[in-house]
CSV table of C-alpha atoms in Angstrom, one decimal:
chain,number,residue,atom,x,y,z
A,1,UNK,CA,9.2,18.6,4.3
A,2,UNK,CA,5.6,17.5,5.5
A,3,UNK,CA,2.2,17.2,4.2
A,4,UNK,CA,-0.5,18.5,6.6
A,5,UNK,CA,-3.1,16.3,7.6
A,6,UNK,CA,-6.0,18.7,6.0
A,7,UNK,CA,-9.3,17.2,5.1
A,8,UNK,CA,-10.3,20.0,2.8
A,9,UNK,CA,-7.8,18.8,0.6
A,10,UNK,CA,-8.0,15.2,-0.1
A,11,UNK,CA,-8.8,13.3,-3.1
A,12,UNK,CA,-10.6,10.2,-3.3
A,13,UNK,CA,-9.4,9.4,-7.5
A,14,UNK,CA,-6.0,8.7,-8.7
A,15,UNK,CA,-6.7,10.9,-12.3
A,16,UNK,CA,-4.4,13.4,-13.9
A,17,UNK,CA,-6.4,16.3,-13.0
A,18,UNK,CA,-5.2,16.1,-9.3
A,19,UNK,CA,-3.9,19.2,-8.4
A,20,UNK,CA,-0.3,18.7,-6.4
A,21,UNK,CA,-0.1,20.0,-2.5
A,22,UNK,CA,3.7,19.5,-3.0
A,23,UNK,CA,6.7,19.3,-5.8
A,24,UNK,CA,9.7,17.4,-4.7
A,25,UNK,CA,12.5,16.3,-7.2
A,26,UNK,CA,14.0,12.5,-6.9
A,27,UNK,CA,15.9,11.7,-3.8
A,28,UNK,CA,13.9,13.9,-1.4
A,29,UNK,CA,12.4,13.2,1.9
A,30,UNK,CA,9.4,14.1,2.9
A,31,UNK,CA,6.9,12.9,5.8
A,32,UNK,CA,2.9,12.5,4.0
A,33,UNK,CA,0.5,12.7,7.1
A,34,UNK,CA,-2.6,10.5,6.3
A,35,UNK,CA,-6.5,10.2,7.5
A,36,UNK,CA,-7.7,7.3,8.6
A,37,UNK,CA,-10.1,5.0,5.9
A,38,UNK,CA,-13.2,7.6,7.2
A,39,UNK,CA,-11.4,10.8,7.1
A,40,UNK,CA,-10.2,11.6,10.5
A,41,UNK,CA,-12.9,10.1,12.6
A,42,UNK,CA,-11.0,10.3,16.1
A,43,UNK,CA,-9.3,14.0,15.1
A,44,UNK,CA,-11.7,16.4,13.6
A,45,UNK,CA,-14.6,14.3,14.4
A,46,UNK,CA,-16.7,12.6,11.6
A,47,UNK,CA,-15.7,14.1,8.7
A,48,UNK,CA,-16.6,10.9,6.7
A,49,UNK,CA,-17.6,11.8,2.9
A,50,UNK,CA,-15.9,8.7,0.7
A,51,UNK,CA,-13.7,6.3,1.8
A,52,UNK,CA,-10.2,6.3,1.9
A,53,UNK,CA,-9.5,9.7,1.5
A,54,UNK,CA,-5.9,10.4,0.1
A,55,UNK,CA,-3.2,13.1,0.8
A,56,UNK,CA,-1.4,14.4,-2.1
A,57,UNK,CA,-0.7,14.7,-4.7
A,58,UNK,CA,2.9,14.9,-4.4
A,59,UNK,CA,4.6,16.1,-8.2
A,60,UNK,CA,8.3,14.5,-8.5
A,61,UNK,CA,9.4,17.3,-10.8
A,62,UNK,CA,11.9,14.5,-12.9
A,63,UNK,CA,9.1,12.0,-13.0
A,64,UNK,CA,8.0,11.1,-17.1
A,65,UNK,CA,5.4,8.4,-18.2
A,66,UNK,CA,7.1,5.2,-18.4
A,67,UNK,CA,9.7,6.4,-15.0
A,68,UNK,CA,9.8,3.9,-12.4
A,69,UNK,CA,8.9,5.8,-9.1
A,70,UNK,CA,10.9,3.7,-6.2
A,71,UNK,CA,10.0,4.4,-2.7
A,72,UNK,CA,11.6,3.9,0.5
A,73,UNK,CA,9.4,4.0,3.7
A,74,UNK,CA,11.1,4.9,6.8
A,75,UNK,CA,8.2,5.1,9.2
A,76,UNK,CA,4.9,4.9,9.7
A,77,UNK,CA,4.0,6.4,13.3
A,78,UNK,CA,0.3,5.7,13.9
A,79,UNK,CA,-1.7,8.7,15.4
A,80,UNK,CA,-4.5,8.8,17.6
A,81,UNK,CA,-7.2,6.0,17.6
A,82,UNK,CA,-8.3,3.7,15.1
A,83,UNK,CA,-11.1,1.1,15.1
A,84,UNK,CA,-12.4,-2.1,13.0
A,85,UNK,CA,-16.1,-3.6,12.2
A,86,UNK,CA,-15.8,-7.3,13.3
A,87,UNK,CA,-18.7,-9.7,12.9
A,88,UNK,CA,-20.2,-11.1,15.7
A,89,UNK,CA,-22.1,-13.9,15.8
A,90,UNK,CA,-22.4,-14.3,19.7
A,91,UNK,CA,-24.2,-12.1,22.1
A,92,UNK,CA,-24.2,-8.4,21.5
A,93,UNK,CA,-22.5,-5.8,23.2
A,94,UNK,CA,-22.7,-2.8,23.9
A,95,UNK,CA,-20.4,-2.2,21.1
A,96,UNK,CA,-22.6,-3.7,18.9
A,97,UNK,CA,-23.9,-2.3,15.7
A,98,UNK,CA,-25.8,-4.3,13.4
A,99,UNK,CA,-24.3,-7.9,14.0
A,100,UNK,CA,-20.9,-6.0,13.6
A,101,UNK,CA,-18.5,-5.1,17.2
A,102,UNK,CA,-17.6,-2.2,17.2
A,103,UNK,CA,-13.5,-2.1,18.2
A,104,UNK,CA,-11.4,1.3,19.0
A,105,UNK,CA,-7.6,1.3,19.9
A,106,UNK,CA,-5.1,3.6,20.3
A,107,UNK,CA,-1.9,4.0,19.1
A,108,UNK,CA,0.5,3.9,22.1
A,109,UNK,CA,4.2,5.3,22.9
A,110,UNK,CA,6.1,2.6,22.3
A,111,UNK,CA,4.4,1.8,19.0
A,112,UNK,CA,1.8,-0.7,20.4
A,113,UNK,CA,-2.2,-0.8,20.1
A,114,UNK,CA,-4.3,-0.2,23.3
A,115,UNK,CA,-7.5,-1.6,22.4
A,116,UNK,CA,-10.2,0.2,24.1
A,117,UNK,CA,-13.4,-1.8,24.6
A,118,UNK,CA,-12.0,-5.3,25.3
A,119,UNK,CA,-10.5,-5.2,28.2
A,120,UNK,CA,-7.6,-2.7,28.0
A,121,UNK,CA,-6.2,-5.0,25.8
A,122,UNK,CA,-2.4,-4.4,24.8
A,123,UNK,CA,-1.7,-5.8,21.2
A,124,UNK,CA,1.1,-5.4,18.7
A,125,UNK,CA,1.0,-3.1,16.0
A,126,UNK,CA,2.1,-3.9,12.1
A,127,UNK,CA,1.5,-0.5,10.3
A,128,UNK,CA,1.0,-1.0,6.5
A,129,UNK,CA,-0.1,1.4,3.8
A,130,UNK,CA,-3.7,0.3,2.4
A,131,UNK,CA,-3.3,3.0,-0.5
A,132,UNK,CA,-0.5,4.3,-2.3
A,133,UNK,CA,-0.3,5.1,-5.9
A,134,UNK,CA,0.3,7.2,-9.1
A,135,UNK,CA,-2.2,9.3,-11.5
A,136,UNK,CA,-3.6,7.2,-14.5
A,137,UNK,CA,-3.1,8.8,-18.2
A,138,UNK,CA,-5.0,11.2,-18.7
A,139,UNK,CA,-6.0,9.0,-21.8
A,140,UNK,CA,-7.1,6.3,-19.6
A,141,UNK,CA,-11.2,5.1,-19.5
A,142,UNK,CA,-13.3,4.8,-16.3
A,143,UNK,CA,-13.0,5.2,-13.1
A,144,UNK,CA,-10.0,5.3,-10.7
A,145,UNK,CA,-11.2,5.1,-7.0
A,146,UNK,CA,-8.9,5.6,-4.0
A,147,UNK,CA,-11.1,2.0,-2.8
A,148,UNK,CA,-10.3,0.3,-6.4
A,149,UNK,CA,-6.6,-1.2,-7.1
A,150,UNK,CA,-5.1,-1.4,-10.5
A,151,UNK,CA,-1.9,-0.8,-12.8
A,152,UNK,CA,-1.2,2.6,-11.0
A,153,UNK,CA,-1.3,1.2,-7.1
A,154,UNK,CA,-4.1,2.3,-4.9
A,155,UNK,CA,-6.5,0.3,-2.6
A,156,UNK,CA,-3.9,-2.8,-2.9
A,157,UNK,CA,-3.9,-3.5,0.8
A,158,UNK,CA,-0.4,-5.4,0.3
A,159,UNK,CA,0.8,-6.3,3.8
A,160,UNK,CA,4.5,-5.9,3.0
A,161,UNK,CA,4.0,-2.2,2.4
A,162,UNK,CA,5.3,-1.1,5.7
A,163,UNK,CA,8.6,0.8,6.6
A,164,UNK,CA,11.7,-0.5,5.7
A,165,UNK,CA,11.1,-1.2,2.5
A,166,UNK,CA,11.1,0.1,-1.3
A,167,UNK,CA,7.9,-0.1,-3.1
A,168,UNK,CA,7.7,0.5,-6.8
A,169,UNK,CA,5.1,2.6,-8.9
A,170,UNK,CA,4.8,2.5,-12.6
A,171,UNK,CA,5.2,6.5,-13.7
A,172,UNK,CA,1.8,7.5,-16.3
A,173,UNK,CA,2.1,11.4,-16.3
A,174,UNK,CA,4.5,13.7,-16.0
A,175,UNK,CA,5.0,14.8,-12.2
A,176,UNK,CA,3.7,11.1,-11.5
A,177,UNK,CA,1.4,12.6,-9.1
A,178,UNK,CA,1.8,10.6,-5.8
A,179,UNK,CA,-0.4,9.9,-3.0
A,180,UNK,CA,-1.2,8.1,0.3
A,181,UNK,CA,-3.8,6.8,2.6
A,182,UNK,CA,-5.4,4.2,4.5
A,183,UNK,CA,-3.1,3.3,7.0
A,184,UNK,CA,-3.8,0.1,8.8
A,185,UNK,CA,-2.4,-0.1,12.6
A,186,UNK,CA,-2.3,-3.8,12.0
A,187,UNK,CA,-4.1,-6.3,9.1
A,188,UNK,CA,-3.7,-10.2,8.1
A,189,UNK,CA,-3.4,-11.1,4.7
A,190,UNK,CA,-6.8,-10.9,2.4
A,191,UNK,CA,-8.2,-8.1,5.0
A,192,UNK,CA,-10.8,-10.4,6.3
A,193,UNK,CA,-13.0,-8.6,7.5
A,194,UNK,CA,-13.0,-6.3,5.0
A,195,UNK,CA,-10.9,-3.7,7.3
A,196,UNK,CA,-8.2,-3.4,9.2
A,197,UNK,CA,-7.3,-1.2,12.0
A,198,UNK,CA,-8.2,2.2,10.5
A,199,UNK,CA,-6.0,4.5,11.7
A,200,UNK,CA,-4.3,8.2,11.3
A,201,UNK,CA,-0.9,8.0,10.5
A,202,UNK,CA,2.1,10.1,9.9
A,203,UNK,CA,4.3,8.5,6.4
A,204,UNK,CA,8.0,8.8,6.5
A,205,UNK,CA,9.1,8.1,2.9
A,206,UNK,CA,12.3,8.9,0.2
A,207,UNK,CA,11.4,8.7,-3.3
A,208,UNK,CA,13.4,8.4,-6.5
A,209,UNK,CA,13.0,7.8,-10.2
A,210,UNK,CA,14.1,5.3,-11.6
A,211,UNK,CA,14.6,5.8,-15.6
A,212,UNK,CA,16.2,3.2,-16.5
A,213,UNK,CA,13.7,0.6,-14.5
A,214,UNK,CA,10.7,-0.2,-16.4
A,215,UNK,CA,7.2,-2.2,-15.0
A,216,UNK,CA,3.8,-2.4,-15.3
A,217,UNK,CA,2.6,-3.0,-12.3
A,218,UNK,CA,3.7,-2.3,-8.7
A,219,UNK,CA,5.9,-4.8,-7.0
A,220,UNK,CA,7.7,-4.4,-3.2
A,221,UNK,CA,11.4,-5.4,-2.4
A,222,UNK,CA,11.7,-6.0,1.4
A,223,UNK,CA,14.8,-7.1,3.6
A,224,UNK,CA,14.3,-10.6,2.7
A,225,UNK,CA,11.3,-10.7,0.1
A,226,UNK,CA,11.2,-9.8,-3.9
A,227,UNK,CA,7.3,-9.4,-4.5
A,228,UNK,CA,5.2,-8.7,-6.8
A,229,UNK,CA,1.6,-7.1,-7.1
A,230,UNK,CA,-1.6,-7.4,-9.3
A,231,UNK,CA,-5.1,-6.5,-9.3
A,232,UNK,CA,-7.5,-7.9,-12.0
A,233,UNK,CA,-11.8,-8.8,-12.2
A,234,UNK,CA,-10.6,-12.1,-11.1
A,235,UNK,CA,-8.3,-13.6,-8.6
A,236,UNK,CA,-7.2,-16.5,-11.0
A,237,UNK,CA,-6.6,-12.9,-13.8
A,238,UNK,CA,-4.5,-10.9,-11.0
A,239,UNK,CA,-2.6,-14.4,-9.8
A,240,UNK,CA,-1.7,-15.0,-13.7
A,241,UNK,CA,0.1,-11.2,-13.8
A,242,UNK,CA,1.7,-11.4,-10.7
A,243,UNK,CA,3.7,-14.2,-11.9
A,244,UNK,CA,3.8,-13.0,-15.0
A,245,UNK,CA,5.7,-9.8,-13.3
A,246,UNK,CA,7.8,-12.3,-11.6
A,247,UNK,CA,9.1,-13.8,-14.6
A,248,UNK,CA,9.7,-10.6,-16.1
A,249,UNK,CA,11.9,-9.2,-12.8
A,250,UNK,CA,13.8,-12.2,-12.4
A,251,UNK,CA,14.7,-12.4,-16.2
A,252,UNK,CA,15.3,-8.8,-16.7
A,253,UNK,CA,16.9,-7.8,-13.5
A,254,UNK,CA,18.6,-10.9,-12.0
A,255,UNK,CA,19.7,-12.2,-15.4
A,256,UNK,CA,17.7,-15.5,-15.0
A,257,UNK,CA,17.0,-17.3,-18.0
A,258,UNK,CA,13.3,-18.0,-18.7
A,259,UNK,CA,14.0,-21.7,-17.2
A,260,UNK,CA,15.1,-20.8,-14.1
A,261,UNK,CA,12.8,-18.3,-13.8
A,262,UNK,CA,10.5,-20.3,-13.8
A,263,UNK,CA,11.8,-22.9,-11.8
A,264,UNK,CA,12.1,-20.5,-9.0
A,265,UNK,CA,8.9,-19.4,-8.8
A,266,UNK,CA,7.6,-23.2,-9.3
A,267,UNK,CA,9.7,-24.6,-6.3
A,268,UNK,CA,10.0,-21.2,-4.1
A,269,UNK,CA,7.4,-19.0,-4.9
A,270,UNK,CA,4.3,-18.2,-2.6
A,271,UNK,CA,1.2,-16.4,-4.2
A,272,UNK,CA,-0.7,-14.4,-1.5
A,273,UNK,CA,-4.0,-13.0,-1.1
A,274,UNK,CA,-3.5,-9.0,-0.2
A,275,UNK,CA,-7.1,-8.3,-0.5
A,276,UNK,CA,-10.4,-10.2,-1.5
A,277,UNK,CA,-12.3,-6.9,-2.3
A,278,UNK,CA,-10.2,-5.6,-5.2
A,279,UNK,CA,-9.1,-9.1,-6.4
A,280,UNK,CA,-5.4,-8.5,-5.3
A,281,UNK,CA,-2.3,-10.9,-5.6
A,282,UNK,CA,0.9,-10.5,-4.6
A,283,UNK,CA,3.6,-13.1,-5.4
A,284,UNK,CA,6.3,-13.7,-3.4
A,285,UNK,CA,10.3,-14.9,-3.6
A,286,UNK,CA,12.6,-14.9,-0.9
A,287,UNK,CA,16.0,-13.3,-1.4
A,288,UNK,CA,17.6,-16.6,-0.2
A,289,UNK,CA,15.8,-18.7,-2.7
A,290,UNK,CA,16.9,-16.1,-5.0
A,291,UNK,CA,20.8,-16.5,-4.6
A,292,UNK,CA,20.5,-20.3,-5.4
A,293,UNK,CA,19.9,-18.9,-8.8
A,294,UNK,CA,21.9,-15.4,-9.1
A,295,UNK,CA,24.2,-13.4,-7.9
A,296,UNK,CA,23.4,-10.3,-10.1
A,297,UNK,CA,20.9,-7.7,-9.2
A,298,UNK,CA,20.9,-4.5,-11.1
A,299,UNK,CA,18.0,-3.0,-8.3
């Protein structure tokens, strides 16, 4: 199954009133294709209205408020070109635009990124999913943005949200309502410059619900990594949650005691920016640090 890249059906808020492109139930595949952070600038021309438009919804017909949603990426093929704003302070270029270069690449064969005004240029890619996230209750108050971050996923910019791993969504609404966007074709920690390189992509993905898992906020297991995820007005606020979140995974799920919980995350843990916009934390524990402690993982 496959969501069409269509820009006359986006959606740019993570509310309940999104109507669903798609209904899957739990353990289904299906392949999300995604515009770029300015709606398809290098397909259909510029098409830009609000940033980070988001393909979806997707309904997952068992999903019920208080569900886990777990998701597995397979893949994330990058399509067509991207590009990035970068300050610069030096002479301007022709790519110039108001103290900011102006960088385009494209998304090569083997899975590499030509860039196109420096030279030819052939640099590594790291695809990662900037947005991915559920509908808020419907009972919920303000606004929701696809460029805000919260509870329900969205703008969270979380490097580790790449293929080959699971990322989990706290379910709000029935049908969970799922969506996608803002593929990066490769982004550092904190998004520096505010970007990274914006790029169409094509989102290879499984998801499940998970009943009998319960969070409130999103968190990320990789091959190696247990993390979890926060957005709050501050980045001492969203810091404090993501280790609460740890504490609460580790306790509930490895069978740690609230001791070595903490001890863990004192000795082993590693708090990391995601993105300096939105005020989102991720904190991180490796799996090896991880068996020092327990051998028992019920996820």
């Amino acid at each position: 199954m496959r969501i069409i890249r269509d820009s006359k059906k986006v959606y740019y808020d993570f509310k309940s009133n999104i109507e669903p492109r798609m209904s899957i139930s739990s353990g289904e595949r299906i392949i999300v294709e995604t515009f770029d952070a300015a709606g398809g600038m290098f397909i259909d021309g510029w098409k830009y209205v609000r940033p980070n438009p988001v393909t979806g919804s997707i309904y997952i017909n068992e999903a019920k408020p208080g569900d886990t949603l777990e998701i597995d990426i397979h893949d994330i093929k990058l399509i067509g070109t991207g590009y990035m704003h970068i300050p610069n302070y030096s002479n301007p270029t022709k790519y110039t635009r108001n103290g900011h270069e102006f960088v385009k690449a494209e998304a090569m064969p083997n899975g590499s990124l030509r860039v196109l005004n420096n030279d030819g240029k052939i640099l590594p890619s790291n695809p990662m999913i900037g947005v991915i996230g559920v509908a808020v209750s419907p009972n919920s108050c303000g606004e929701y943005p696809s460029t805000g971050a919260g509870d329900y996923g969205g703008n969270m910019d979380n490097r580790l949200i790449k293929a080959g791993v699971k990322i989990y969504l706290p379910v709000f609404i029935e049908g969970a309502l799922l969506g996608i966007g803002d593929v990066h074709g490769a982004m550092g920690d904190g998004e520096i410059f505010d970007q990274g390189m914006e790029i169409c992509a094509d989102v290879d993905i499984t998801v499940r619900v998970k009943k009998e898992l319960k969070i409130k906020r999103p968190f990320v297991i990789t091959d190696d990594i247990i993390s979890t995820t926060a957005t709050a007005a501050t980045i001492e606020e969203a810091s404090a949650l993501a280790v609460t979140d740890m504490r609460y995974i580790l306790e509930t799920y490895y069978n740690l005691s609230h001791v070595d919980a903490g001890l863990l995350i004192g000795f082993y843990g590693n708090l990391c920016v995601c993105q300096l916009i939105n005020k989102t934390m991720r904190m991180e524990i490796k799996k090896d640090s991880l068996r020092e402690f327990s051998k028992i993982s019920k996820l």
